[in-house]
Amino acid sequence: MTRILTGMTPSGIPHIGNYFGMMKQAKELQDNPQNECFYFVSDLHSFTSKRDPELFKTNSEASVLDWLALVVDPDKTIFYRQSDIRAHTEMLWYLSCITPFGLMERAHAFKDKTAKGMEANVGLFTYPILMAADIILYDIDIVPVGKDQAQHVEMARDLAQKFNHHFGDTFVLPESQIKEEVQTIPGLDGAKMSKSYGNTIEIFADEKTMKKKIMSLKTESVEMGQPIDPETCNVMAFHRLFENPNLEKLEADYRAGNIGFGDSKKQLFELVWDYFAEARARREALANDPAEVERILKMGAQKASAIAEAKLELVRSKFGLNAKHLG
Ligand code: TRP
């Protein structure tokens, strides 16, 4: 068995780039019976930048629904909210006390974020230590993350090693698994799809909005009836991404000048709309059944906290703490 964990900080509406960047891989890992997956919404991490309770609730509820709709099968994966497991924040303290200040000073993410004008609070500075607690409490082998988080996983490994060295074998040393970007997911304008470029297609957009977005995909100007090179066409890139079953015919039509961008985009819309049909139905059903969502989160929290609490007890004992007098 390989233990796999990843967390996602709730930050708004998921788009196609998010899906192919991370979520699809998480789903495939979950479907491999050799893996035991822990996926959680890292809501505590969001306080480093935002402290609006209403927005917090909205974002974290949406994130839970998105992950349940698109990725998580709660019978296969332990799925929970970080804030439901108190052990993470307690572990943060024990780890903080063995973390060299200089190690945190080397974190790229902190430097990048504060250089961009983000408030430099101590929570943002120690963000990697909380992330280390998230990981090592569960004896995790593999942490699939984007390139930007690789250094944080390295730090978690360093801290686990340091702890083991000082207190004897306690933690498994985690390793990151960086998803090689086989292909960059293009946005509406052909540049990388990213919220900060404003070129995204939201997965759960309503039909009209999604259609409008897809019809607005940027293309070269080719006269009607003229051949189009399928290799350089932005719309074609999406047909490939969504595994259009009629790809060969479409490519032949492109080359023969039998199809224009308009028709290609209409076909693409149908393809994308169907691709997410199941997830859309699942999301809607869950959104209308908050009791079921709570049941899933409670089940996840119970399983996760049993594991985390046991590890925390061991850590406490290593420091000479015991709470026997509390009964
Ligand atoms: N920091 C990660 C992000 O912003 C989310 C995260 C929190 C995480 N804790 C984690 C990812 C532990 C992997 C493992 O994307």
PDB file of N, CA, C and O and ligand atoms in Angstrom, residues 5-9 40 42 45 82 127 130-131 134-135 143-145 148-149 152-153, ligand 1:
ATOM      1  N   LEU A   5      -1.247  11.722  -0.146  1.00  0.00           N
ATOM      2  CA  LEU A   5      -2.036  12.816   0.419  1.00  0.00           C
ATOM      3  C   LEU A   5      -1.866  14.079  -0.397  1.00  0.00           C
ATOM      4  O   LEU A   5      -0.776  14.382  -0.871  1.00  0.00           O
ATOM      5  N   THR A   6      -2.969  14.786  -0.591  1.00  0.00           N
ATOM      6  CA  THR A   6      -2.818  16.148  -1.096  1.00  0.00           C
ATOM      7  C   THR A   6      -3.911  17.040  -0.538  1.00  0.00           C
ATOM      8  O   THR A   6      -4.987  16.565  -0.162  1.00  0.00           O
ATOM      9  N   GLY A   7      -3.583  18.327  -0.455  1.00  0.00           N
ATOM     10  CA  GLY A   7      -4.532  19.294   0.081  1.00  0.00           C
ATOM     11  C   GLY A   7      -4.782  20.387  -0.938  1.00  0.00           C
ATOM     12  O   GLY A   7      -3.944  20.630  -1.804  1.00  0.00           O
ATOM     13  N   MET A   8      -5.950  21.000  -0.855  1.00  0.00           N
ATOM     14  CA  MET A   8      -6.238  22.120  -1.755  1.00  0.00           C
ATOM     15  C   MET A   8      -6.826  23.265  -0.953  1.00  0.00           C
ATOM     16  O   MET A   8      -7.782  23.079  -0.194  1.00  0.00           O
ATOM     17  N   THR A   9      -6.210  24.415  -1.111  1.00  0.00           N
ATOM     18  CA  THR A   9      -6.705  25.591  -0.414  1.00  0.00           C
ATOM     19  C   THR A   9      -7.872  26.152  -1.218  1.00  0.00           C
ATOM     20  O   THR A   9      -7.739  26.365  -2.407  1.00  0.00           O
ATOM     21  N   PHE A  40      -7.746  16.468   1.320  1.00  0.00           N
ATOM     22  CA  PHE A  40      -8.424  17.352   2.272  1.00  0.00           C
ATOM     23  C   PHE A  40      -8.427  18.794   1.789  1.00  0.00           C
ATOM     24  O   PHE A  40      -7.589  19.217   1.004  1.00  0.00           O
ATOM     25  N   SER A  42      -7.641  22.334   2.604  1.00  0.00           N
ATOM     26  CA  SER A  42      -6.730  22.979   3.566  1.00  0.00           C
ATOM     27  C   SER A  42      -7.237  24.375   3.898  1.00  0.00           C
ATOM     28  O   SER A  42      -6.632  25.381   3.550  1.00  0.00           O
ATOM     29  N   HIS A  45      -5.139  27.029   5.935  1.00  0.00           N
ATOM     30  CA  HIS A  45      -4.123  27.765   5.182  1.00  0.00           C
ATOM     31  C   HIS A  45      -4.677  29.047   4.565  1.00  0.00           C
ATOM     32  O   HIS A  45      -3.940  29.991   4.318  1.00  0.00           O
ATOM     33  N   GLN A  82      -9.369  20.226   6.830  1.00  0.00           N
ATOM     34  CA  GLN A  82      -8.206  20.362   7.718  1.00  0.00           C
ATOM     35  C   GLN A  82      -8.627  20.884   9.096  1.00  0.00           C
ATOM     36  O   GLN A  82      -8.179  20.402  10.133  1.00  0.00           O
ATOM     37  N   TYR A 127       3.663  28.805   7.129  1.00  0.00           N
ATOM     38  CA  TYR A 127       2.780  27.989   6.270  1.00  0.00           C
ATOM     39  C   TYR A 127       3.379  26.614   5.953  1.00  0.00           C
ATOM     40  O   TYR A 127       2.696  25.585   6.078  1.00  0.00           O
ATOM     41  N   LEU A 130       2.898  24.088   8.884  1.00  0.00           N
ATOM     42  CA  LEU A 130       1.546  23.505   8.973  1.00  0.00           C
ATOM     43  C   LEU A 130       1.374  22.448   7.877  1.00  0.00           C
ATOM     44  O   LEU A 130       0.808  21.384   8.104  1.00  0.00           O
ATOM     45  N   MET A 131       1.905  22.760   6.719  1.00  0.00           N
ATOM     46  CA  MET A 131       1.813  21.804   5.618  1.00  0.00           C
ATOM     47  C   MET A 131       2.580  20.521   5.957  1.00  0.00           C
ATOM     48  O   MET A 131       2.106  19.410   5.661  1.00  0.00           O
ATOM     49  N   ASP A 134       0.392  18.565   8.236  1.00  0.00           N
ATOM     50  CA  ASP A 134      -0.674  17.927   7.432  1.00  0.00           C
ATOM     51  C   ASP A 134      -0.213  16.588   6.873  1.00  0.00           C
ATOM     52  O   ASP A 134      -0.983  15.637   6.774  1.00  0.00           O
ATOM     53  N   ILE A 135       1.033  16.584   6.461  1.00  0.00           N
ATOM     54  CA  ILE A 135       1.549  15.414   5.744  1.00  0.00           C
ATOM     55  C   ILE A 135       2.035  14.324   6.710  1.00  0.00           C
ATOM     56  O   ILE A 135       1.581  13.176   6.650  1.00  0.00           O
ATOM     57  N   VAL A 143       3.288  12.735  -2.051  1.00  0.00           N
ATOM     58  CA  VAL A 143       2.450  13.937  -2.069  1.00  0.00           C
ATOM     59  C   VAL A 143       2.429  14.516  -3.492  1.00  0.00           C
ATOM     60  O   VAL A 143       3.398  15.146  -3.911  1.00  0.00           O
ATOM     61  N   PRO A 144       1.353  14.275  -4.235  1.00  0.00           N
ATOM     62  CA  PRO A 144       1.291  14.860  -5.577  1.00  0.00           C
ATOM     63  C   PRO A 144       0.949  16.346  -5.484  1.00  0.00           C
ATOM     64  O   PRO A 144      -0.060  16.707  -4.885  1.00  0.00           O
ATOM     65  N   VAL A 145       1.811  17.181  -6.018  1.00  0.00           N
ATOM     66  CA  VAL A 145       1.590  18.635  -5.950  1.00  0.00           C
ATOM     67  C   VAL A 145       2.101  19.293  -7.227  1.00  0.00           C
ATOM     68  O   VAL A 145       2.852  18.688  -7.996  1.00  0.00           O
ATOM     69  N   ASP A 148       5.079  24.496  -7.769  1.00  0.00           N
ATOM     70  CA  ASP A 148       5.214  25.581  -6.784  1.00  0.00           C
ATOM     71  C   ASP A 148       5.229  25.070  -5.341  1.00  0.00           C
ATOM     72  O   ASP A 148       5.680  25.776  -4.443  1.00  0.00           O
ATOM     73  N   GLN A 149       4.721  23.833  -5.127  1.00  0.00           N
ATOM     74  CA  GLN A 149       4.654  23.304  -3.760  1.00  0.00           C
ATOM     75  C   GLN A 149       5.757  22.300  -3.462  1.00  0.00           C
ATOM     76  O   GLN A 149       5.840  21.777  -2.344  1.00  0.00           O
ATOM     77  N   HIS A 152       7.951  22.933  -0.453  1.00  0.00           N
ATOM     78  CA  HIS A 152       7.283  22.710   0.829  1.00  0.00           C
ATOM     79  C   HIS A 152       7.306  21.234   1.228  1.00  0.00           C
ATOM     80  O   HIS A 152       7.445  20.903   2.398  1.00  0.00           O
ATOM     81  N   VAL A 153       7.152  20.358   0.265  1.00  0.00           N
ATOM     82  CA  VAL A 153       7.190  18.922   0.570  1.00  0.00           C
ATOM     83  C   VAL A 153       8.612  18.516   0.974  1.00  0.00           C
ATOM     84  O   VAL A 153       8.814  17.718   1.890  1.00  0.00           O
TER      85      VAL A 153
HETATM   86  N1  TRP B   1      -0.376  24.573   0.112  1.00  0.00           N
HETATM   87  C1  TRP B   1      -1.110  23.768  -0.825  1.00  0.00           C
HETATM   88  C2  TRP B   1      -1.625  24.654  -1.978  1.00  0.00           C
HETATM   89  O1  TRP B   1      -1.823  25.819  -1.796  1.00  0.00           O
HETATM   90  C3  TRP B   1      -2.264  23.083  -0.164  1.00  0.00           C
HETATM   91  C4  TRP B   1      -1.793  22.171   0.925  1.00  0.00           C
HETATM   92  C5  TRP B   1      -1.923  22.378   2.261  1.00  0.00           C
HETATM   93  C6  TRP B   1      -1.151  20.916   0.753  1.00  0.00           C
HETATM   94  N2  TRP B   1      -1.400  21.328   2.949  1.00  0.00           N
HETATM   95  C7  TRP B   1      -0.922  20.429   2.060  1.00  0.00           C
HETATM   96  C8  TRP B   1      -0.766  20.196  -0.368  1.00  0.00           C
HETATM   97  C9  TRP B   1      -0.268  19.208   2.232  1.00  0.00           C
HETATM   98  C10 TRP B   1      -0.112  18.982  -0.170  1.00  0.00           C
HETATM   99  C11 TRP B   1       0.133  18.492   1.114  1.00  0.00           C
HETATM  100  O2  TRP B   1      -1.848  24.148  -3.049  1.00  0.00           O
END
